[in-house]
PDB file of C-alpha atoms in Angstrom:
ATOM      1  CA  MET A   1       0.000   0.000   0.000  1.00  0.00           C
ATOM      2  CA  THR A   2       1.213   3.489  -0.840  1.00  0.00           C
ATOM      3  CA  TRP A   3       0.205   6.957   0.263  1.00  0.00           C
ATOM      4  CA  LEU A   4       0.801   8.318  -3.245  1.00  0.00           C
ATOM      5  CA  LYS A   5      -1.976   8.947  -5.738  1.00  0.00           C
ATOM      6  CA  PRO A   6      -1.798   8.682  -9.553  1.00  0.00           C
ATOM      7  CA  VAL A   7      -1.312  11.902 -11.503  1.00  0.00           C
ATOM      8  CA  GLU A   8      -2.087  12.143 -15.216  1.00  0.00           C
ATOM      9  CA  ILE A   9      -0.842  14.452 -17.956  1.00  0.00           C
ATOM     10  CA  GLY A  10      -2.110  15.024 -21.487  1.00  0.00           C
ATOM     11  CA  PRO A  11      -2.173  11.908 -23.676  1.00  0.00           C
ATOM     12  CA  ASP A  12      -0.123  13.543 -26.457  1.00  0.00           C
ATOM     13  CA  ALA A  13       2.698  14.468 -24.068  1.00  0.00           C
ATOM     14  CA  GLN A  14       2.572  11.046 -22.411  1.00  0.00           C
ATOM     15  CA  ALA A  15       2.839   9.311 -25.782  1.00  0.00           C
ATOM     16  CA  THR A  16       5.793  11.490 -26.816  1.00  0.00           C
ATOM     17  CA  PHE A  17       7.583  10.940 -23.513  1.00  0.00           C
ATOM     18  CA  GLY A  18       6.989   7.197 -23.635  1.00  0.00           C
ATOM     19  CA  GLU A  19       8.303   6.943 -27.176  1.00  0.00           C
ATOM     20  CA  PHE A  20      11.454   8.855 -26.237  1.00  0.00           C
ATOM     21  CA  VAL A  21      12.229   6.553 -23.278  1.00  0.00           C
ATOM     22  CA  ARG A  22      11.583   3.394 -25.310  1.00  0.00           C
ATOM     23  CA  ASP A  23      13.823   4.642 -28.113  1.00  0.00           C
ATOM     24  CA  LEU A  24      16.563   5.582 -25.621  1.00  0.00           C
ATOM     25  CA  ASP A  25      16.489   2.133 -24.046  1.00  0.00           C
ATOM     26  CA  ALA A  26      16.516   0.403 -27.430  1.00  0.00           C
ATOM     27  CA  ARG A  27      19.480   2.428 -28.675  1.00  0.00           C
ATOM     28  CA  LEU A  28      21.436   1.773 -25.491  1.00  0.00           C
ATOM     29  CA  SER A  29      20.716  -1.945 -25.862  1.00  0.00           C
ATOM     30  CA  ASP A  30      22.262  -1.896 -29.346  1.00  0.00           C
ATOM     31  CA  PRO A  31      26.009  -2.720 -29.150  1.00  0.00           C
ATOM     32  CA  ALA A  32      26.570  -0.614 -32.266  1.00  0.00           C
ATOM     33  CA  THR A  33      25.418   2.577 -30.541  1.00  0.00           C
ATOM     34  CA  ASP A  34      28.135   5.093 -29.695  1.00  0.00           C
ATOM     35  CA  ARG A  35      27.028   6.142 -26.223  1.00  0.00           C
ATOM     36  CA  TYR A  36      29.109   9.316 -26.267  1.00  0.00           C
ATOM     37  CA  ASP A  37      27.507  10.510 -29.496  1.00  0.00           C
ATOM     38  CA  LEU A  38      24.033   9.540 -28.302  1.00  0.00           C
ATOM     39  CA  ALA A  39      24.372  11.431 -25.024  1.00  0.00           C
ATOM     40  CA  ARG A  40      25.750  14.602 -26.616  1.00  0.00           C
ATOM     41  CA  ASP A  41      23.067  14.568 -29.351  1.00  0.00           C
ATOM     42  CA  ILE A  42      20.261  14.268 -26.794  1.00  0.00           C
ATOM     43  CA  LEU A  43      21.715  17.074 -24.684  1.00  0.00           C
ATOM     44  CA  ALA A  44      22.061  19.365 -27.710  1.00  0.00           C
ATOM     45  CA  GLU A  45      18.399  18.795 -28.578  1.00  0.00           C
ATOM     46  CA  VAL A  46      17.097  19.179 -25.023  1.00  0.00           C
ATOM     47  CA  MET A  47      19.260  22.104 -23.921  1.00  0.00           C
ATOM     48  CA  TYR A  48      19.641  24.083 -27.147  1.00  0.00           C
ATOM     49  CA  GLY A  49      16.915  22.856 -29.478  1.00  0.00           C
ATOM     50  CA  ARG A  50      19.265  22.039 -32.330  1.00  0.00           C
ATOM     51  CA  SER A  51      21.520  19.304 -33.645  1.00  0.00           C
ATOM     52  CA  TYR A  52      24.977  18.828 -32.161  1.00  0.00           C
ATOM     53  CA  ALA A  53      26.546  19.623 -35.545  1.00  0.00           C
ATOM     54  CA  GLN A  54      24.716  22.940 -35.745  1.00  0.00           C
ATOM     55  CA  LEU A  55      25.582  23.790 -32.149  1.00  0.00           C
ATOM     56  CA  ARG A  56      29.227  22.898 -32.798  1.00  0.00           C
ATOM     57  CA  SER A  57      29.258  25.463 -35.598  1.00  0.00           C
ATOM     58  CA  ASP A  58      27.322  28.189 -33.752  1.00  0.00           C
ATOM     59  CA  ALA A  59      28.571  27.790 -30.178  1.00  0.00           C
ATOM     60  CA  PRO A  60      31.594  25.468 -30.000  1.00  0.00           C
ATOM     61  CA  LEU A  61      32.263  25.993 -26.286  1.00  0.00           C
ATOM     62  CA  ALA A  62      28.727  24.945 -25.404  1.00  0.00           C
ATOM     63  CA  ALA A  63      28.836  22.023 -27.820  1.00  0.00           C
ATOM     64  CA  LEU A  64      32.156  20.642 -26.620  1.00  0.00           C
ATOM     65  CA  SER A  65      30.942  20.753 -23.029  1.00  0.00           C
ATOM     66  CA  LEU A  66      28.057  18.410 -23.894  1.00  0.00           C
ATOM     67  CA  ASP A  67      30.393  15.648 -25.056  1.00  0.00           C
ATOM     68  CA  ALA A  68      31.490  13.430 -22.150  1.00  0.00           C
ATOM     69  CA  ARG A  69      34.814  12.875 -23.931  1.00  0.00           C
ATOM     70  CA  ASN A  70      35.653  16.482 -23.032  1.00  0.00           C
ATOM     71  CA  VAL A  71      34.743  16.387 -19.336  1.00  0.00           C
ATOM     72  CA  THR A  72      36.144  14.551 -16.334  1.00  0.00           C
ATOM     73  CA  PHE A  73      34.527  13.019 -13.280  1.00  0.00           C
ATOM     74  CA  GLU A  74      36.060  12.887  -9.823  1.00  0.00           C
ATOM     75  CA  ALA A  75      36.096   9.078 -10.033  1.00  0.00           C
ATOM     76  CA  GLU A  76      38.493   9.191 -12.981  1.00  0.00           C
ATOM     77  CA  TYR A  77      41.202  10.415 -10.613  1.00  0.00           C
ATOM     78  CA  TYR A  78      40.716   7.454  -8.244  1.00  0.00           C
ATOM     79  CA  MET A  79      43.110   4.491  -8.429  1.00  0.00           C
ATOM     80  CA  ALA A  80      40.210   2.219  -7.477  1.00  0.00           C
ATOM     81  CA  THR A  81      38.130   3.137 -10.534  1.00  0.00           C
ATOM     82  CA  ASP A  82      38.078   0.511 -13.273  1.00  0.00           C
ATOM     83  CA  ALA A  83      38.900   2.598 -16.354  1.00  0.00           C
ATOM     84  CA  GLU A  84      37.227   0.211 -18.803  1.00  0.00           C
ATOM     85  CA  GLN A  85      34.009  -0.066 -16.833  1.00  0.00           C
ATOM     86  CA  PHE A  86      33.861   3.662 -16.202  1.00  0.00           C
ATOM     87  CA  ALA A  87      34.363   4.483 -19.876  1.00  0.00           C
ATOM     88  CA  ARG A  88      31.286   2.362 -20.607  1.00  0.00           C
ATOM     89  CA  VAL A  89      29.046   4.254 -18.178  1.00  0.00           C
ATOM     90  CA  LYS A  90      30.598   7.731 -18.252  1.00  0.00           C
ATOM     91  CA  PRO A  91      28.478   9.190 -21.097  1.00  0.00           C
ATOM     92  CA  LEU A  92      25.319   7.864 -19.443  1.00  0.00           C
ATOM     93  CA  LEU A  93      26.247   9.383 -16.091  1.00  0.00           C
ATOM     94  CA  TRP A  94      26.927  12.679 -17.876  1.00  0.00           C
ATOM     95  CA  LEU A  95      23.564  12.466 -19.629  1.00  0.00           C
ATOM     96  CA  TRP A  96      21.827  11.687 -16.308  1.00  0.00           C
ATOM     97  CA  LYS A  97      23.556  14.515 -14.448  1.00  0.00           C
ATOM     98  CA  SER A  98      23.041  17.076 -17.221  1.00  0.00           C
ATOM     99  CA  LEU A  99      19.380  16.267 -17.882  1.00  0.00           C
ATOM    100  CA  ASP A 100      18.657  16.769 -14.189  1.00  0.00           C
ATOM    101  CA  GLN A 101      19.428  20.461 -14.664  1.00  0.00           C
ATOM    102  CA  THR A 102      16.798  20.827 -17.399  1.00  0.00           C
ATOM    103  CA  PRO A 103      12.962  20.831 -17.457  1.00  0.00           C
ATOM    104  CA  VAL A 104      13.181  17.252 -18.767  1.00  0.00           C
ATOM    105  CA  GLY A 105      14.930  16.067 -15.605  1.00  0.00           C
ATOM    106  CA  GLN A 106      12.862  18.210 -13.264  1.00  0.00           C
ATOM    107  CA  ASN A 107       9.628  16.714 -14.613  1.00  0.00           C
ATOM    108  CA  PRO A 108       8.950  13.479 -12.656  1.00  0.00           C
ATOM    109  CA  VAL A 109       6.708  11.995 -15.353  1.00  0.00           C
ATOM    110  CA  LEU A 110       9.656  12.023 -17.769  1.00  0.00           C
ATOM    111  CA  GLY A 111      12.752  12.309 -15.584  1.00  0.00           C
ATOM    112  CA  ILE A 112      12.064   9.209 -13.480  1.00  0.00           C
ATOM    113  CA  PRO A 113      11.510   6.877 -16.480  1.00  0.00           C
ATOM    114  CA  ILE A 114      14.667   8.225 -18.147  1.00  0.00           C
ATOM    115  CA  ARG A 115      16.722   7.537 -15.018  1.00  0.00           C
ATOM    116  CA  ARG A 116      15.181   4.090 -14.747  1.00  0.00           C
ATOM    117  CA  ALA A 117      16.218   3.332 -18.321  1.00  0.00           C
ATOM    118  CA  LEU A 118      19.739   4.682 -17.780  1.00  0.00           C
ATOM    119  CA  ALA A 119      20.136   2.709 -14.542  1.00  0.00           C
ATOM    120  CA  GLY A 120      19.547  -0.492 -16.472  1.00  0.00           C
ATOM    121  CA  HIS A 121      22.647   0.256 -18.551  1.00  0.00           C
ATOM    122  CA  ILE A 122      24.812   1.713 -15.743  1.00  0.00           C
ATOM    123  CA  PHE A 123      24.228  -0.324 -12.587  1.00  0.00           C
ATOM    124  CA  LYS A 124      25.531  -3.806 -11.898  1.00  0.00           C
ATOM    125  CA  ARG A 125      21.919  -4.774 -11.212  1.00  0.00           C
ATOM    126  CA  VAL A 126      18.584  -2.959 -11.012  1.00  0.00           C
ATOM    127  CA  GLY A 127      15.142  -4.385 -10.279  1.00  0.00           C
ATOM    128  CA  ARG A 128      11.708  -3.339 -11.415  1.00  0.00           C
ATOM    129  CA  ASN A 129      10.100   0.013 -10.715  1.00  0.00           C
ATOM    130  CA  PHE A 130      13.258   1.822  -9.614  1.00  0.00           C
ATOM    131  CA  LYS A 131      12.267   5.378  -8.719  1.00  0.00           C
ATOM    132  CA  CYS A 132      15.043   7.961  -8.574  1.00  0.00           C
ATOM    133  CA  TRP A 133      14.392  11.677  -8.184  1.00  0.00           C
ATOM    134  CA  GLN A 134      16.629  14.455  -9.492  1.00  0.00           C
ATOM    135  CA  ASN A 135      20.175  15.442  -8.526  1.00  0.00           C
ATOM    136  CA  VAL A 136      21.406  12.078  -7.274  1.00  0.00           C
ATOM    137  CA  GLU A 137      25.176  11.571  -7.567  1.00  0.00           C
ATOM    138  CA  PHE A 138      27.141   8.333  -7.971  1.00  0.00           C
ATOM    139  CA  SER A 139      30.879   7.754  -7.700  1.00  0.00           C
ATOM    140  CA  VAL A 140      31.105   5.244 -10.541  1.00  0.00           C
ATOM    141  CA  GLY A 141      27.585   3.854 -10.988  1.00  0.00           C
ATOM    142  CA  TYR A 142      28.711   0.412 -12.115  1.00  0.00           C
ATOM    143  CA  ASN A 143      29.010  -0.831  -8.507  1.00  0.00           C
ATOM    144  CA  MET A 144      25.347  -0.171  -7.673  1.00  0.00           C
ATOM    145  CA  GLU A 145      23.135  -3.203  -6.946  1.00  0.00           C
ATOM    146  CA  VAL A 146      19.477  -2.204  -6.639  1.00  0.00           C
ATOM    147  CA  GLY A 147      16.487  -4.433  -5.920  1.00  0.00           C
ATOM    148  CA  HIS A 148      12.795  -4.087  -6.754  1.00  0.00           C
ATOM    149  CA  ASP A 149      10.710  -1.008  -5.866  1.00  0.00           C
ATOM    150  CA  VAL A 150      13.628   0.990  -4.471  1.00  0.00           C
ATOM    151  CA  VAL A 151      13.189   4.760  -4.047  1.00  0.00           C
ATOM    152  CA  VAL A 152      16.020   7.312  -3.952  1.00  0.00           C
ATOM    153  CA  HIS A 153      15.035  10.917  -3.315  1.00  0.00           C
ATOM    154  CA  ARG A 154      16.642  14.234  -4.236  1.00  0.00           C
ATOM    155  CA  HIS A 155      20.238  15.351  -3.657  1.00  0.00           C
ATOM    156  CA  VAL A 156      21.525  11.969  -2.486  1.00  0.00           C
ATOM    157  CA  LEU A 157      25.190  10.908  -2.732  1.00  0.00           C
ATOM    158  CA  LEU A 158      25.709   7.201  -3.440  1.00  0.00           C
ATOM    159  CA  ASP A 159      29.456   6.648  -3.194  1.00  0.00           C
ATOM    160  CA  ASP A 160      29.503   3.209  -4.819  1.00  0.00           C
ATOM    161  CA  ILE A 161      33.263   2.996  -5.509  1.00  0.00           C
ATOM    162  CA  GLY A 162      33.422   0.070  -3.053  1.00  0.00           C
ATOM    163  CA  GLY A 163      29.909  -1.181  -3.783  1.00  0.00           C
ATOM    164  CA  ILE A 164      26.419  -0.354  -2.502  1.00  0.00           C
ATOM    165  CA  GLU A 165      23.468  -2.737  -2.234  1.00  0.00           C
ATOM    166  CA  LEU A 166      19.944  -1.333  -1.936  1.00  0.00           C
ATOM    167  CA  HIS A 167      17.604  -4.273  -1.390  1.00  0.00           C
ATOM    168  CA  ASP A 168      13.911  -4.517  -2.290  1.00  0.00           C
ATOM    169  CA  ASN A 169      11.684  -1.649  -1.115  1.00  0.00           C
ATOM    170  CA  ALA A 170      14.564   0.289   0.450  1.00  0.00           C
ATOM    171  CA  SER A 171      14.012   4.041   0.690  1.00  0.00           C
ATOM    172  CA  VAL A 172      16.737   6.704   0.722  1.00  0.00           C
ATOM    173  CA  SER A 173      15.486  10.173   1.678  1.00  0.00           C
ATOM    174  CA  ASP A 174      16.631  13.600   0.540  1.00  0.00           C
ATOM    175  CA  TYR A 175      20.218  14.751   1.209  1.00  0.00           C
ATOM    176  CA  VAL A 176      21.438  11.350   2.423  1.00  0.00           C
ATOM    177  CA  ASN A 177      25.096  10.315   1.964  1.00  0.00           C
ATOM    178  CA  ILE A 178      25.968   6.615   1.684  1.00  0.00           C
ATOM    179  CA  TYR A 179      29.688   5.806   1.482  1.00  0.00           C
ATOM    180  CA  SER A 180      31.682   2.702   0.562  1.00  0.00           C
ATOM    181  CA  HIS A 181      35.225   3.957   1.092  1.00  0.00           C
ATOM    182  CA  THR A 182      37.178   5.303   4.053  1.00  0.00           C
ATOM    183  CA  HIS A 183      40.421   7.243   4.507  1.00  0.00           C
ATOM    184  CA  SER A 184      43.076   6.599   7.112  1.00  0.00           C
ATOM    185  CA  VAL A 185      43.166   9.180   9.901  1.00  0.00           C
ATOM    186  CA  LEU A 186      46.933   9.614   9.544  1.00  0.00           C
ATOM    187  CA  ASP A 187      47.393   9.115   5.784  1.00  0.00           C
ATOM    188  CA  GLY A 188      44.614  10.388   3.533  1.00  0.00           C
ATOM    189  CA  PRO A 189      45.838   8.403   0.493  1.00  0.00           C
ATOM    190  CA  ASP A 190      45.427   5.174   2.507  1.00  0.00           C
ATOM    191  CA  VAL A 191      41.934   4.235   1.277  1.00  0.00           C
ATOM    192  CA  THR A 192      39.917   1.130   2.120  1.00  0.00           C
ATOM    193  CA  LEU A 193      36.877   0.010   0.122  1.00  0.00           C
ATOM    194  CA  ARG A 194      33.986  -1.720   1.917  1.00  0.00           C
ATOM    195  CA  LYS A 195      30.581  -2.596   0.482  1.00  0.00           C
ATOM    196  CA  THR A 196      27.648  -0.952   2.255  1.00  0.00           C
ATOM    197  CA  VAL A 197      24.329  -2.818   2.462  1.00  0.00           C
ATOM    198  CA  ILE A 198      20.824  -1.405   2.950  1.00  0.00           C
ATOM    199  CA  GLY A 199      18.296  -4.172   3.616  1.00  0.00           C
ATOM    200  CA  ARG A 200      14.751  -4.816   2.450  1.00  0.00           C
ATOM    201  CA  GLY A 201      12.280  -2.126   3.408  1.00  0.00           C
ATOM    202  CA  ALA A 202      14.965  -0.173   5.270  1.00  0.00           C
ATOM    203  CA  ARG A 203      14.614   3.601   5.454  1.00  0.00           C
ATOM    204  CA  ILE A 204      17.555   5.987   5.465  1.00  0.00           C
ATOM    205  CA  THR A 205      15.934   9.290   6.405  1.00  0.00           C
ATOM    206  CA  TYR A 206      16.670  12.950   5.718  1.00  0.00           C
ATOM    207  CA  HIS A 207      20.213  14.326   5.944  1.00  0.00           C
ATOM    208  CA  SER A 208      21.654  11.169   7.503  1.00  0.00           C
ATOM    209  CA  THR A 209      24.991   9.548   6.649  1.00  0.00           C
ATOM    210  CA  VAL A 210      25.953   5.884   6.336  1.00  0.00           C
ATOM    211  CA  LEU A 211      29.684   5.130   6.477  1.00  0.00           C
ATOM    212  CA  ALA A 212      31.469   2.413   4.519  1.00  0.00           C
ATOM    213  CA  GLY A 213      30.897  -1.211   5.463  1.00  0.00           C
ATOM    214  CA  SER A 214      27.728  -0.567   7.450  1.00  0.00           C
ATOM    215  CA  VAL A 215      24.867  -3.058   7.207  1.00  0.00           C
ATOM    216  CA  VAL A 216      21.327  -1.794   7.744  1.00  0.00           C
ATOM    217  CA  SER A 217      19.075  -4.800   8.311  1.00  0.00           C
ATOM    218  CA  ASP A 218      15.639  -5.400   6.834  1.00  0.00           C
ATOM    219  CA  ASP A 219      12.914  -2.999   8.032  1.00  0.00           C
ATOM    220  CA  ALA A 220      15.454  -0.924   9.982  1.00  0.00           C
ATOM    221  CA  MET A 221      15.545   2.868  10.041  1.00  0.00           C
ATOM    222  CA  LEU A 222      18.287   5.477  10.356  1.00  0.00           C
ATOM    223  CA  ALA A 223      16.910   8.670  11.893  1.00  0.00           C
ATOM    224  CA  THR A 224      17.229  12.180  10.530  1.00  0.00           C
ATOM    225  CA  HIS A 225      20.729  13.718  10.806  1.00  0.00           C
ATOM    226  CA  ALA A 226      22.141  10.472  12.260  1.00  0.00           C
ATOM    227  CA  LEU A 227      25.640   9.201  11.459  1.00  0.00           C
ATOM    228  CA  LEU A 228      25.894   5.420  11.133  1.00  0.00           C
ATOM    229  CA  ARG A 229      29.336   3.856  11.413  1.00  0.00           C
ATOM    230  CA  GLY A 230      28.199   0.300  12.173  1.00  0.00           C
ATOM    231  CA  ASP A 231      25.055  -1.790  11.864  1.00  0.00           C
ATOM    232  CA  ILE A 232      21.349  -1.684  12.657  1.00  0.00           C
ATOM    233  CA  PRO A 233      19.552  -4.932  13.610  1.00  0.00           C
ATOM    234  CA  PRO A 234      16.263  -5.996  11.969  1.00  0.00           C
ATOM    235  CA  HIS A 235      13.395  -3.564  12.741  1.00  0.00           C
ATOM    236  CA  GLY A 236      15.799  -1.338  14.692  1.00  0.00           C
ATOM    237  CA  ILE A 237      15.695   2.466  14.730  1.00  0.00           C
ATOM    238  CA  ALA A 238      19.100   4.091  15.126  1.00  0.00           C
ATOM    239  CA  MET A 239      19.529   7.714  16.163  1.00  0.00           C
ATOM    240  CA  GLY A 240      22.291  10.148  17.034  1.00  0.00           C
ATOM    241  CA  LEU A 241      25.950  10.985  16.380  1.00  0.00           C
ATOM    242  CA  PRO A 242      27.200   8.308  16.243  1.00  0.00           C
ATOM    243  CA  ALA A 243      23.956   6.435  15.659  1.00  0.00           C
ATOM    244  CA  ARG A 244      22.849   3.835  18.186  1.00  0.00           C
ATOM    245  CA  THR A 245      19.789   1.597  18.077  1.00  0.00           C
ATOM    246  CA  THR A 246      17.398   3.076  20.639  1.00  0.00           C
ATOM    247  CA  ARG A 247      14.062   1.609  19.525  1.00  0.00           C
ATOM    248  CA  VAL A 248      12.771  -1.529  17.812  1.00  0.00           C
ATOM    249  CA  LYS A 249       9.607  -1.562  15.720  1.00  0.00           C
ATOM    250  CA  LEU A 250       6.702  -3.664  16.948  1.00  0.00           C
ATOM    251  CA  ARG A 251       6.338  -6.170  14.133  1.00  0.00           C
ATOM    252  CA  PRO A 252       4.900  -9.678  13.912  1.00  0.00           C
ATOM    253  CA  PRO A 253       7.510 -12.366  13.164  1.00  0.00           C
ATOM    254  CA  THR A 254       8.683 -12.042   9.570  1.00  0.00           C
ATOM    255  CA  GLU A 255      11.320 -13.603   7.341  1.00  0.00           C
ATOM    256  CA  ILE A 256      14.557 -11.612   7.507  1.00  0.00           C
ATOM    257  CA  HIS A 257      16.912 -11.551   4.529  1.00  0.00           C
ATOM    258  CA  VAL A 258      19.492  -8.927   5.502  1.00  0.00           C
ATOM    259  CA  ASP A 259      20.343  -9.373   9.179  1.00  0.00           C
ATOM    260  CA  ALA A 260      23.400  -7.380  10.248  1.00  0.00           C
ATOM    261  CA  ARG A 261      24.040  -9.784  13.124  1.00  0.00           C
ATOM    262  CA  VAL A 262      24.903 -12.618  10.716  1.00  0.00           C
ATOM    263  CA  TRP A 263      25.419 -10.852   7.379  1.00  0.00           C
ATOM    264  CA  PRO A 264      28.881 -11.478   5.826  1.00  0.00           C
ATOM    265  CA  HIS A 265      30.452  -8.046   6.215  1.00  0.00           C
ATOM    266  CA  ASP A 266      32.956  -6.843   3.648  1.00  0.00           C
ATOM    267  CA  ALA A 267      36.444  -7.300   5.095  1.00  0.00           C
ATOM    268  CA  GLY A 268      37.724  -4.410   3.002  1.00  0.00           C
ATOM    269  CA  ARG A 269      39.965  -4.002  -0.020  1.00  0.00           C
ATOM    270  CA  LYS A 270      42.814  -1.530  -0.319  1.00  0.00           C
ATOM    271  CA  ALA A 271      42.511   1.068  -3.054  1.00  0.00           C
ATOM    272  CA  ASN A 272      46.066   2.426  -3.103  1.00  0.00           C
ATOM    273  CA  PRO A 273      48.977   0.002  -3.774  1.00  0.00           C
ATOM    274  CA  GLU A 274      51.232   2.242  -1.696  1.00  0.00           C
ATOM    275  CA  PHE A 275      49.159   1.166   1.331  1.00  0.00           C
ATOM    276  CA  PRO A 276      48.534  -2.557   0.754  1.00  0.00           C
ATOM    277  CA  ASP A 277      48.135  -3.607   4.390  1.00  0.00           C
ATOM    278  CA  PRO A 278      45.016  -3.311   6.570  1.00  0.00           C
ATOM    279  CA  THR A 279      44.907   0.066   8.288  1.00  0.00           C
ATOM    280  CA  PRO A 280      45.627  -0.371  12.016  1.00  0.00           C
ATOM    281  CA  ASN A 281      43.959   1.542  14.821  1.00  0.00           C
ATOM    282  CA  GLN A 282      45.349   5.074  14.632  1.00  0.00           C
ATOM    283  CA  THR A 283      43.627   6.933  17.467  1.00  0.00           C
ATOM    284  CA  ARG A 284      43.309   6.819  21.233  1.00  0.00           C
ATOM    285  CA  VAL A 285      41.079   8.331  23.863  1.00  0.00           C
ATOM    286  CA  PRO A 286      42.445  11.688  25.096  1.00  0.00           C
ATOM    287  CA  GLY A 287      44.301  11.466  28.420  1.00  0.00           C
ATOM    288  CA  GLU A 288      44.921  14.009  31.146  1.00  0.00           C
ATOM    289  CA  ALA A 289      47.991  15.376  29.370  1.00  0.00           C
ATOM    290  CA  ASP A 290      45.915  16.129  26.286  1.00  0.00           C
ATOM    291  CA  VAL A 291      43.286  17.906  28.379  1.00  0.00           C
ATOM    292  CA  GLU A 292      45.908  19.988  30.203  1.00  0.00           C
ATOM    293  CA  ALA A 293      47.544  20.945  26.917  1.00  0.00           C
ATOM    294  CA  ARG A 294      44.286  22.484  25.772  1.00  0.00           C
ATOM    295  CA  GLN A 295      43.910  24.748  28.820  1.00  0.00           C
ATOM    296  CA  PRO A 296      44.546  28.473  28.181  1.00  0.00           C
ATOM    297  CA  VAL A 297      47.797  29.894  29.560  1.00  0.00           C
ATOM    298  CA  GLY A 298      47.126  32.625  32.164  1.00  0.00           C
ATOM    299  CA  ARG A 299      49.006  35.915  32.476  1.00  0.00           C
ATOM    300  CA  GLU A 300      50.098  37.636  35.656  1.00  0.00           C
ATOM    301  CA  GLY A 301      49.524  41.299  36.414  1.00  0.00           C
TER     302      GLY A 301
END
């Protein structure tokens, strides 16, 4: 059951939108399609109302900026990024990101189906009825595993460089950050990748953050503004900084698929060959000497 109601638009617009999405999916399914050319041509039409060739002649700076060959992503500077896999998805990520800034992307009746079609050619796996709102960012895209009926809301960061799983019916609210990599406290270039798992029906609510390697069990919830650096048990509600499970939902016995108490957690993979070994503990609890060192020095007279 859902609290949402159906909304209709004019049949002519719906038919045009549907035809565009079907054609996009078909062309992306064709191995002969040059994805870079396809993405730039669509952006030229949507953003400037003309062909890429015409735009290249009239406004070369604008035209060149539409071609993903001429732009870089942050992930391209990461040692952990698979260059071959990223080259395959890069033009589609650029198309996704760029369309979100246009009326096409801001219109849910068209933007959501376009993202759903693109996800099928970017993600490692995506189930039915994926619903993604505008301005969602991915690190690489190709390490996303998404189940059925998953919803991702606006302005979410999905750092999938180490892998993210969103299981069936998971919901990710606005302005959430989900990470799958960590940096050493002492050496920033010492990076560890750990897959992060969000279970079935789990809810990651507004402005919260999930750190790498965390497992959120089925039907669990992370509260608003919480910071999770561990796990949440089935039906648990975690709150705070750092987040701790403070409540458990009253549910009848149900089958649990993702249970953080027994789920095989990612042991971690090193992303930088200069730091091949597991990162040891690098912090301690402050002692009296540290506290005294922070006291202000008084002056006489």
